[in-house]
Coordinates of C-alpha atoms and ligand atoms in Angstrom, one line a residue:
X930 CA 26.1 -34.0 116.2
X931 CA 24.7 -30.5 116.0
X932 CA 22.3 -31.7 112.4
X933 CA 21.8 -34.9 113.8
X934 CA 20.2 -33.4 117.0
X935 CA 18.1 -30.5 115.3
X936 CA 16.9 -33.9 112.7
X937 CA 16.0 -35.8 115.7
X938 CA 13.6 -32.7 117.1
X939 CA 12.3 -32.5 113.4
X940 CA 11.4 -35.8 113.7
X941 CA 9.7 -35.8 117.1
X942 CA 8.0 -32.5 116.5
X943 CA 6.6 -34.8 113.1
X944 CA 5.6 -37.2 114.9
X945 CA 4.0 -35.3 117.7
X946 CA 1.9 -33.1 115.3
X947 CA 1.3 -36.1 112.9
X948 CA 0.1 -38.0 116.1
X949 CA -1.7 -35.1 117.4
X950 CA -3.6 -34.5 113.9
X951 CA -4.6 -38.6 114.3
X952 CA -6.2 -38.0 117.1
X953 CA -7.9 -34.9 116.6
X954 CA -9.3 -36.6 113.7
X955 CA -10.3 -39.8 116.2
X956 CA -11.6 -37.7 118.4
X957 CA -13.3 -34.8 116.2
X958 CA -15.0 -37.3 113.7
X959 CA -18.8 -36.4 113.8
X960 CA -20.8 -39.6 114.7
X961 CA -23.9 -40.8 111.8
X962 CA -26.4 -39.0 113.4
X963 CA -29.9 -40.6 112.2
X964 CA -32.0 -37.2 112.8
X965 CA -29.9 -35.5 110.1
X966 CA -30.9 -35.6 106.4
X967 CA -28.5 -33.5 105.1
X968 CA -26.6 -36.2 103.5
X969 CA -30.1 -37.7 102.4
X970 CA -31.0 -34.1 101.0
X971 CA -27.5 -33.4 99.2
X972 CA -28.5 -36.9 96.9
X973 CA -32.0 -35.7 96.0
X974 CA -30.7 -32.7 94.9
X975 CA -30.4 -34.5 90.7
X976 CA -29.8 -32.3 87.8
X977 CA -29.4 -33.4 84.2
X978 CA -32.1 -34.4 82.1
X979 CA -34.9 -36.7 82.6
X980 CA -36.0 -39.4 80.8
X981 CA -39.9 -39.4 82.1
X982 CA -41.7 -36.8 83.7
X983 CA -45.4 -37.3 85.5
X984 CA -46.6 -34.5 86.6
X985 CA -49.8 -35.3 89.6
X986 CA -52.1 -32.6 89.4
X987 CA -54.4 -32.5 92.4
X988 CA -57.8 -29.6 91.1
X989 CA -57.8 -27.1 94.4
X990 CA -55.5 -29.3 96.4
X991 CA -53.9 -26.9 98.4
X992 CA -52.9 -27.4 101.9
X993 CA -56.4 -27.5 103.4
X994 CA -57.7 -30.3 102.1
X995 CA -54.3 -32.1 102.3
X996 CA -54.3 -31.8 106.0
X997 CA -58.3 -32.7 106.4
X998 CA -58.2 -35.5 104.8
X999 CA -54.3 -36.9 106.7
X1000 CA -56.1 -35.5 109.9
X1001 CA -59.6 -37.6 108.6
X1002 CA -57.6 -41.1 107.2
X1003 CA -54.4 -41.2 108.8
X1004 CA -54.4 -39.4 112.1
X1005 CA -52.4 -35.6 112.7
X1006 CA -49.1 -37.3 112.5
X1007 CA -49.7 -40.0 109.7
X1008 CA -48.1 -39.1 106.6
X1009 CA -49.2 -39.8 103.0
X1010 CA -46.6 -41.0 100.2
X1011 CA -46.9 -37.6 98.8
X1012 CA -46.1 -36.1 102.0
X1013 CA -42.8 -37.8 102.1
X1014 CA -41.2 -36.1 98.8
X1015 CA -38.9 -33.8 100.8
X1016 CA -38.0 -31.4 97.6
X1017 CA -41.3 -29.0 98.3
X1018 CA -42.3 -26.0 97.8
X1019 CA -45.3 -23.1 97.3
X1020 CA -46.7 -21.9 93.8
X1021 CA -48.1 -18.8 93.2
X1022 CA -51.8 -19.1 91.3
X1023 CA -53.2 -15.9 90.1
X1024 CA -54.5 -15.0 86.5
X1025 CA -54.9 -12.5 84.3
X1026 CA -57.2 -9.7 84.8
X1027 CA -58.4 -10.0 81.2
X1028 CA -62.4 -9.7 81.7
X1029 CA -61.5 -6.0 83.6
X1030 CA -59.6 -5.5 80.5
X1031 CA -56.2 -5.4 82.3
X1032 CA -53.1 -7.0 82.3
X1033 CA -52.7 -7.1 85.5
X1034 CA -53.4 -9.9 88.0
X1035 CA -56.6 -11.1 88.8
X1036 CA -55.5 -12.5 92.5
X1037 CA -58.0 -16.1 92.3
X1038 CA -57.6 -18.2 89.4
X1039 CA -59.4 -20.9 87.9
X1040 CA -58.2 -24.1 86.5
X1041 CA -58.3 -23.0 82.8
X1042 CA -55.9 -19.8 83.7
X1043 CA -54.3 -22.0 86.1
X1044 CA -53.6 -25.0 84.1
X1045 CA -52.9 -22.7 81.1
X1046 CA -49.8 -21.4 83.3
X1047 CA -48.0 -24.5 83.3
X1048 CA -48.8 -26.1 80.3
X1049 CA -47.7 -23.3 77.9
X1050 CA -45.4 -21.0 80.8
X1051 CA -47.4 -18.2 80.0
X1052 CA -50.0 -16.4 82.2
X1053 CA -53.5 -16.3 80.4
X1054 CA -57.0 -14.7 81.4
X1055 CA -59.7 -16.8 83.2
X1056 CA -61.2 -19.6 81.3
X1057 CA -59.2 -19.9 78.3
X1058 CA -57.6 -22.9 77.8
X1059 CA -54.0 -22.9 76.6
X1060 CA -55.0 -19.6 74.2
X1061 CA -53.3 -16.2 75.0
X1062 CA -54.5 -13.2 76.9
X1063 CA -56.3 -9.9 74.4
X1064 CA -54.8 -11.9 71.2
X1065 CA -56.1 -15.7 71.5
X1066 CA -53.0 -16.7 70.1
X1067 CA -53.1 -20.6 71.1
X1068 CA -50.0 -21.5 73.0
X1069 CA -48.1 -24.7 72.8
X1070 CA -48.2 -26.5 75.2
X1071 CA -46.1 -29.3 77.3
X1072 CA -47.9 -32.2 76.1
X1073 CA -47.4 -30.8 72.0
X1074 CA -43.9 -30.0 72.6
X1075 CA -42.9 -32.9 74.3
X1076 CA -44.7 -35.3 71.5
X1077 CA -42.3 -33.0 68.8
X1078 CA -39.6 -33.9 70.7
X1079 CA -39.6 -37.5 70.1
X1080 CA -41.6 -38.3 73.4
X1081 CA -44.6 -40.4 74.4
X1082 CA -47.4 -38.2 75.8
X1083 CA -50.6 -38.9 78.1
X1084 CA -53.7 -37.1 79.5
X1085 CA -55.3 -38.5 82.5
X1086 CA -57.8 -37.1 84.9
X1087 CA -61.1 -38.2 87.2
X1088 CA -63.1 -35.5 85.4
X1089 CA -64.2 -35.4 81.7
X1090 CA -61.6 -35.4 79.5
X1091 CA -62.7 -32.4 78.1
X1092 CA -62.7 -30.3 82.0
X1093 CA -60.4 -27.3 82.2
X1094 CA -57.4 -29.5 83.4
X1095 CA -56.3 -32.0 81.3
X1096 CA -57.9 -29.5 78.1
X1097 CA -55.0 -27.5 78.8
X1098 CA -52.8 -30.1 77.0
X1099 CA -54.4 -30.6 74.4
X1100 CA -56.8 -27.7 73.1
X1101 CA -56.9 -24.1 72.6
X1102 CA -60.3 -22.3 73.1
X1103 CA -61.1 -19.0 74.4
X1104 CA -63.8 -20.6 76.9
X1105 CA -63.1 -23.7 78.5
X1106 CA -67.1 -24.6 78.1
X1107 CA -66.4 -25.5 74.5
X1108 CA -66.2 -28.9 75.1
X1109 CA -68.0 -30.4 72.8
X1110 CA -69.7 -29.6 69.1
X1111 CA -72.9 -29.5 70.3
X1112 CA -71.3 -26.3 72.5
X1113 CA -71.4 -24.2 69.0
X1114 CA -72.8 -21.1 70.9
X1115 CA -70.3 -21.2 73.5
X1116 CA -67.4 -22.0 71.0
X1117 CA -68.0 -18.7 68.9
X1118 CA -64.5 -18.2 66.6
X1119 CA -63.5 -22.0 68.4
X1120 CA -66.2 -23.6 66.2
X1121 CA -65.1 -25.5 63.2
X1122 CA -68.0 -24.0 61.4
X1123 CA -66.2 -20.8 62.0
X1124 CA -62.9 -22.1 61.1
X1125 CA -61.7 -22.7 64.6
X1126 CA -60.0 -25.0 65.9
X1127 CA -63.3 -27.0 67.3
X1128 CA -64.3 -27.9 70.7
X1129 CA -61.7 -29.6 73.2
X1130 CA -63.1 -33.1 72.5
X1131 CA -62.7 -32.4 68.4
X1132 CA -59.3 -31.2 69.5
X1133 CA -58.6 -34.0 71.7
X1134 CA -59.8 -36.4 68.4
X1135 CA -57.1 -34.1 66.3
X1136 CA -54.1 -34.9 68.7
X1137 CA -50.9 -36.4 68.7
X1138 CA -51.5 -37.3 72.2
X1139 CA -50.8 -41.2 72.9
X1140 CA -53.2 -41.7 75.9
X1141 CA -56.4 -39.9 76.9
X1142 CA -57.9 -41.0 79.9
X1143 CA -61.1 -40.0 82.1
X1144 CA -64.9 -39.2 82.1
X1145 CA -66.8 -37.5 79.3
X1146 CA -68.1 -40.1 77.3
X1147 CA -71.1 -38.0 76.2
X1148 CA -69.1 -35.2 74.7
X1149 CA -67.8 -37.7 72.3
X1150 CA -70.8 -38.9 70.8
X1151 CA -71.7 -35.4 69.9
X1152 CA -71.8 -35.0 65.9
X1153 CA -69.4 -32.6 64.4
X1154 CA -70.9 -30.4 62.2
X1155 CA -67.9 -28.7 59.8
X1156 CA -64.5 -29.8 59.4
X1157 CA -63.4 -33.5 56.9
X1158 CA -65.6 -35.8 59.9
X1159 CA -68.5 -33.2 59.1
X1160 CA -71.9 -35.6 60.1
X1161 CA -69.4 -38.4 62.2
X1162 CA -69.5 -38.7 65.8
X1163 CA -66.1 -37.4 67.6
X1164 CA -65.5 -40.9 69.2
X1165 CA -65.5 -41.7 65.4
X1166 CA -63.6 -39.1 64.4
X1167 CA -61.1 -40.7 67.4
X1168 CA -61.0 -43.3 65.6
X1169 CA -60.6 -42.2 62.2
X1170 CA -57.2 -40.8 63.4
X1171 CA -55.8 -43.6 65.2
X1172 CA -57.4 -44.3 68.9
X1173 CA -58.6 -47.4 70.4
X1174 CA -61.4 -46.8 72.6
X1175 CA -62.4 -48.3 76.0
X1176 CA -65.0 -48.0 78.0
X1177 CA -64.7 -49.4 81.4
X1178 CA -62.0 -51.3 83.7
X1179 CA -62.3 -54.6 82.0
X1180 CA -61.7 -53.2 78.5
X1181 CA -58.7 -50.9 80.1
X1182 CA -57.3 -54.1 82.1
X1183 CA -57.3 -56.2 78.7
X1184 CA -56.4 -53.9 76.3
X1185 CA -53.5 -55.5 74.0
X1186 CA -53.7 -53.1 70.7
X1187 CA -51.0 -51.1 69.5
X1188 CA -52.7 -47.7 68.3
X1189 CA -53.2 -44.8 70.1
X1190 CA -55.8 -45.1 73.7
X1191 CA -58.8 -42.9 74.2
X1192 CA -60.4 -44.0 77.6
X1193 CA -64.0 -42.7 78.6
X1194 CA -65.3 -44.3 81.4
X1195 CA -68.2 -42.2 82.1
X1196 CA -70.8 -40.0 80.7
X1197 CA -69.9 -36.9 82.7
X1198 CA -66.5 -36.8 84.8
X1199 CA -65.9 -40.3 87.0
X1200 CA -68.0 -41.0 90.3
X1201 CA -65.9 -39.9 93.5
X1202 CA -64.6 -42.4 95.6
X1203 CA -66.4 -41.2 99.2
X1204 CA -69.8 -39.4 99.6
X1205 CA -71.1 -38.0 103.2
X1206 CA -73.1 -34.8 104.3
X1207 CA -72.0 -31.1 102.9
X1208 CA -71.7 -28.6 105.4
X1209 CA -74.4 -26.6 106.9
X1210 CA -75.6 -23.5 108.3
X1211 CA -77.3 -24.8 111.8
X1212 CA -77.0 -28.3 113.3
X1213 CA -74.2 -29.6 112.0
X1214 CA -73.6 -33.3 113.3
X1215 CA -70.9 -35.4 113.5
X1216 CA -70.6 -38.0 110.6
X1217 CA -67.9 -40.5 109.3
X1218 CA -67.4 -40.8 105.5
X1219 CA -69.0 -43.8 103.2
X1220 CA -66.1 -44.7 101.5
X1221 CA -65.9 -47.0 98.0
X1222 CA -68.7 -44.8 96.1
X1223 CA -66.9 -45.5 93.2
X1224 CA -68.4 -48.3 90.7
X1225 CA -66.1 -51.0 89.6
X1226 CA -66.3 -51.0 86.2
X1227 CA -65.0 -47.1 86.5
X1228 CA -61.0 -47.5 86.7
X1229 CA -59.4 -45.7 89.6
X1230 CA -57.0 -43.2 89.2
X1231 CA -54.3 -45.1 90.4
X1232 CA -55.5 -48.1 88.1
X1233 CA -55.4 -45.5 85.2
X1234 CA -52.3 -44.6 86.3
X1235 CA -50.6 -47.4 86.2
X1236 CA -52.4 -48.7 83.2
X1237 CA -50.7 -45.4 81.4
X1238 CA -47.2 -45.9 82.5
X1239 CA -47.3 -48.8 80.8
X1240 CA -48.6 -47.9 77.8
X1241 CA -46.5 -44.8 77.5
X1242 CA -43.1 -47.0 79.0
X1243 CA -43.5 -49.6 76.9
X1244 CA -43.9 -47.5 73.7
X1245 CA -41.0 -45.7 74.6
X1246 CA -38.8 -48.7 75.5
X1247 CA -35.5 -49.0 73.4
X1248 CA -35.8 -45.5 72.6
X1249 CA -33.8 -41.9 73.1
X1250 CA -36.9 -40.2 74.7
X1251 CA -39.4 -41.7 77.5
X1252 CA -43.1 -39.9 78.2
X1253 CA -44.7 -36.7 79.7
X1254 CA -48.0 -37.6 81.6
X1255 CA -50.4 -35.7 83.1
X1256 CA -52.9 -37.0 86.4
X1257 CA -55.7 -35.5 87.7
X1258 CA -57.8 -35.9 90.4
X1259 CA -60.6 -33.4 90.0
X1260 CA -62.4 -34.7 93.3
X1261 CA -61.0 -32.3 96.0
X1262 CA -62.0 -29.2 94.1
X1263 CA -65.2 -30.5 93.2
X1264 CA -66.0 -31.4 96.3
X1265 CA -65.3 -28.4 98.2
X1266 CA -67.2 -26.1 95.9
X1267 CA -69.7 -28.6 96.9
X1268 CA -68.9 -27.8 100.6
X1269 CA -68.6 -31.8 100.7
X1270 CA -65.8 -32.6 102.9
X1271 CA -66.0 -36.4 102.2
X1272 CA -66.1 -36.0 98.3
X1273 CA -63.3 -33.8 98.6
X1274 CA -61.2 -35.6 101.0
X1275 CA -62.1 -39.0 99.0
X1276 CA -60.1 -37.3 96.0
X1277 CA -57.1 -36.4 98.1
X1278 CA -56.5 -40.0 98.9
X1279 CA -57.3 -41.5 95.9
X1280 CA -54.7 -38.9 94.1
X1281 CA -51.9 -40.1 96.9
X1282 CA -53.0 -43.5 95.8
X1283 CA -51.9 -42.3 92.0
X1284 CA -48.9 -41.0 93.2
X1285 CA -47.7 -44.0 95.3
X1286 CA -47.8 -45.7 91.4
X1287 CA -46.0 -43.0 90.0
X1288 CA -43.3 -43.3 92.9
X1289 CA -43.2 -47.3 92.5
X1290 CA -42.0 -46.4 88.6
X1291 CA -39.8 -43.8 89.6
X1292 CA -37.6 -46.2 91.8
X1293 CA -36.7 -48.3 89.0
X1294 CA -36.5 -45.5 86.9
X1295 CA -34.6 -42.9 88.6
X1296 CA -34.5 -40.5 85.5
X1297 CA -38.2 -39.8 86.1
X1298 CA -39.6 -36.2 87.1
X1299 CA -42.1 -37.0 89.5
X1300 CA -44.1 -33.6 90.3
X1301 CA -47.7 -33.2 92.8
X1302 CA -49.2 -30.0 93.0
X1303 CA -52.4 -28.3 93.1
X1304 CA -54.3 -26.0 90.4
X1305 CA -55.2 -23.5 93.4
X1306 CA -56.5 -22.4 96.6
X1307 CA -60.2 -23.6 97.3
X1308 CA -62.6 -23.3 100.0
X1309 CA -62.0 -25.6 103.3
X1310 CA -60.9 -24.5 106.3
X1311 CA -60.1 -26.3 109.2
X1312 CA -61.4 -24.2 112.3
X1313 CA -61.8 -24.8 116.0
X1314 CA -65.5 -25.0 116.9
X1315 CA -68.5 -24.5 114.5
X1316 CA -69.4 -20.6 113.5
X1317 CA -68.2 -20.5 109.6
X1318 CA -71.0 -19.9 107.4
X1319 CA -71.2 -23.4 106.8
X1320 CA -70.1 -25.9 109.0
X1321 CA -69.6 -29.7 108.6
X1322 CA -67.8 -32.0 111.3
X1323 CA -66.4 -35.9 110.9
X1324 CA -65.4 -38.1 113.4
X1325 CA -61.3 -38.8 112.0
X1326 CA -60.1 -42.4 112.5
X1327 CA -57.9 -41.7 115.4
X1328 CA -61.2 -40.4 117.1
X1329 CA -61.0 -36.7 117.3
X1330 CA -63.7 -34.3 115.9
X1331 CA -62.5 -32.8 112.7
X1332 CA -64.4 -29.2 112.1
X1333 CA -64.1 -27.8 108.6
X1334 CA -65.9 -24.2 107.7
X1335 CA -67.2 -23.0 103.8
X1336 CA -67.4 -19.1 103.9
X1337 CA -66.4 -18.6 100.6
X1338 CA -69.7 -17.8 98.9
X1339 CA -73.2 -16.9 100.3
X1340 CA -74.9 -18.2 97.5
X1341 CA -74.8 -20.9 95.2
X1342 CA -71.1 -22.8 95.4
X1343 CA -68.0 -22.2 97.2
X1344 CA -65.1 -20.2 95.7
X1345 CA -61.7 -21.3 94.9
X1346 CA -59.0 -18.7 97.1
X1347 CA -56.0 -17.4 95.8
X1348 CA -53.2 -18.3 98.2
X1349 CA -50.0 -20.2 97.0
X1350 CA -50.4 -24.3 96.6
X1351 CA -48.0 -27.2 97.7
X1352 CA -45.8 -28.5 94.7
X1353 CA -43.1 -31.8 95.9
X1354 CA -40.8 -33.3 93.6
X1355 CA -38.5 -35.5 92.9
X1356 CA -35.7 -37.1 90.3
X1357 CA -34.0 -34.7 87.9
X1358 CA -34.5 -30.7 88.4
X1359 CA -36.9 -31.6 91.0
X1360 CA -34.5 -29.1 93.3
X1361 CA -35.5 -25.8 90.7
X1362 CA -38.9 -26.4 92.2
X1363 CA -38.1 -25.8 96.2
X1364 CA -39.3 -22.4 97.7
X1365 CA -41.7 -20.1 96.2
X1366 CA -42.3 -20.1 92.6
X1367 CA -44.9 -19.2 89.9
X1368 CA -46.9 -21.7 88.2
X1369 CA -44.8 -20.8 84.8
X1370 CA -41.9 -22.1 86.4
X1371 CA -43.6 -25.7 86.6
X1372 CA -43.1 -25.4 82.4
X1373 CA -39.6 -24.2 82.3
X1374 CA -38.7 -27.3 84.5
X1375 CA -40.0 -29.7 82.5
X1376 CA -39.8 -28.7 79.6
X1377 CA -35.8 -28.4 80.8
X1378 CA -35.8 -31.9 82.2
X1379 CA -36.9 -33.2 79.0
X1380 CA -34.4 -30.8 76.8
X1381 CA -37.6 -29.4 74.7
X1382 CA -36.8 -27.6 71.7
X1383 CA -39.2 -24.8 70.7
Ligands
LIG1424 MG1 -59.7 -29.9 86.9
LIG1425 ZN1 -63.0 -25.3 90.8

């Protein structure tokens, strides 16, 4: 009687704690609520290699001209596609203070130093291109590891080619204004007549890159003068060594072959998409942007974007490894040293339009490193009334008055600025990128996503 008692208390007191514990649970349980991403964050968060990585490079995109051109095309609180990849962060941009003969930093870079930094993970002196600081050593880069590694590579910009960006995959010169053979002066030890390496569009001939895409025509039908295509053209020197070459859209949107691609669909670096007034130092009036500057037999950048993803997908189709590519748009930094608010802004959207593309892939192929970030700081600001040193207003599409200032430089054109730039990722080691970082640490992710051996 006594056990049989004390066993039925043990079983109440079971069942009145097992009962209480249900409903504690029923009543505990946290509803779904829609205004928190944590869950959503938790499955960006990807490690493990990557099969692809595209890595969106927007010259002096930094948040300025990001916000002047949401507040000009889509209104304060629109949002582009870019501004939806919720793994962001800040990169730090300086150089090294190599023409004060010091190792330490030089605060404002420029895109050779800049792009230099990511390509190779090493910090380099302004204007060399993928070339070490004091020794000139060239530096591998992403694009020549990556190819080494079993991988498809690509180059792609709205400039020539040959312009600081894109050259820092492919070449190694002390001065990024080698660019082409008839730049012997320049070139100096780069020369092949001096048994260099040549300019960047002989180096860009010389590659192991399978896509090359942009402006810069003209530099290719320079002759080389030294070298085994001593007295041949570079385009034919392209050609000698494997590249198709195409011209304009209609040859890009045909294109069956199955050799390498050298695009060039301009003389100089491509038109920009929108033109309107620069700023100015009196009378400043309000003015809306002419958009669609761009002629139609140049490809877009998100047309060349999409026209290299399938190259470089299909090539790597069936295979171990996938591709490394490179975009540029070149127009917001050219058109803010420009003091050109429309030129610039033009290039911002036209680069989101790149990146929408590169997103599009990356949702059916979720093992792709998707990366947009800027170069470095440049010259917009967005201020209150007019009173910079230059001054330019536009009438935005949601109707407000949109007043950017250019007090960079007195003379001449506006200076690139050295604070940090806006990087966004996503798919595999995207996370590695959140916070601040330095530009070297944009190599050491991909070049860890793509498990590159040195
Ligand atoms: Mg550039
Ligand atoms: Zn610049």
């Amino acid at each position: 009687m006594k056990f049989g008692k004390r066993l039925m208390i043990a079983v109440v007191l079971m069942l009145a704690v097992g009962g209480t514990a249900v409903g504690i649970a029923k009543v505990k349980k946290p509803k779904a609520d829609p205004e928190d991403r944590s869950n959503w964050v938790r499955k960006q968060i990807v490690g493990g290699p990557a099969r692809n990585v595209i890595l969106f490079v927007g010259d002096g995109m930094d948040e300025s001209a990001i916000t002047a051109a949401r507040n000009y095309w889509l209104g304060a609180n629109g949002r582009f596609a870019m501004d939806r990849m919720k793994m962001s962060g800040s990169i730090t941009t300086y150089a090294v203070n190599e023409l004060m003969d010091s190792k330490a930093p030089f605060y404002v870079t420029d895109s050779a130093a800049s792009g230099t930094a990511w390509a190779t993970g090493r910090k380099t002196g302004l204007f060399r291109i993928s070339t070490a600081p004091f020794t000139g050593e060239a530096m591998p880069t992403i694009a020549e590891l990556a190819h080494k590694n079993g991988y498809r590579t690509g180059d792609v910009t709205t400039d020539s080619v040959t312009g600081a960006t894109p050259a820092v995959q492919m070449a190694h010169v002390r001065l990024r204004n080698c660019e082409s053979p008839a730049d012997e002066g320049v070139c100096g030890d780069d020369a092949k007549i001096n048994g260099g390496l040549g300019s960047i569009a002989e180096q860009a001939a010389d590659s192991d890159l399978d896509l090359i895409m942009g402006g810069g025509r003209s530099d290719f039908e320079k002759t080389i003068t030294a070298g085994p295509d001593q007295g041949k053209t570079v385009l034919d020197s392209a050609r000698r060594q494997g590249f198709d070459v195409v011209t304009d859209a209609a040859g890009l949107a045909s294109y069956q072959g199955r050799k390498r691609l050298l695009g060039l669909f301009n003389g100089g670096g491509m038109t920009h998409e929108w033109s309107g007034q620069p700023a100015v130092e009196t009378g400043a009036a309000s003015q809306r942007c002419e958009t669609g500057q761009r002629p139609a037999e140049q490809p877009s950048l998100a047309t060349m974007t999409r026209s290299s993803i399938r190259f470089l997908n299909q090539r790597s189709k069936g295979k171990k490894k996938g591709f490394f590519l490179q975009v540029e748009g070149a127009d917001p930094d050219k058109g803010a040293h420009r003091a050109d608010p429309c030129w610039m802004m033009g290039g911002v959207v036209a680069l989101n339009e790149a990146v929408k593309v590169g997103l599009e892939f990356a949702r059916k192929s979720p093992r792709t490193l998707l990366i947009v970030t800027a170069d470095h700081g440049q010259s917009s600001q967005i201020i209150p009334f007019t009173g910079a040193d230059k001054t330019a207003i536009l009438t935005t599409n949601e109707g407000s008055q949109l007043v950017l200032g250019y007090a960079t430089s007195r003379s001449g054109d506006q200076e690139h600025a050295g604070i940090p730039v806006p990087i966004k990722a996503m798919g595999p080691q995207a996370a590695n990128l959140m916070g601040l970082n330095n530009q070297t640490d944009i190599f050491k992710v991909i070049t860890r996503a793509l498990g590159i051996r040195r």
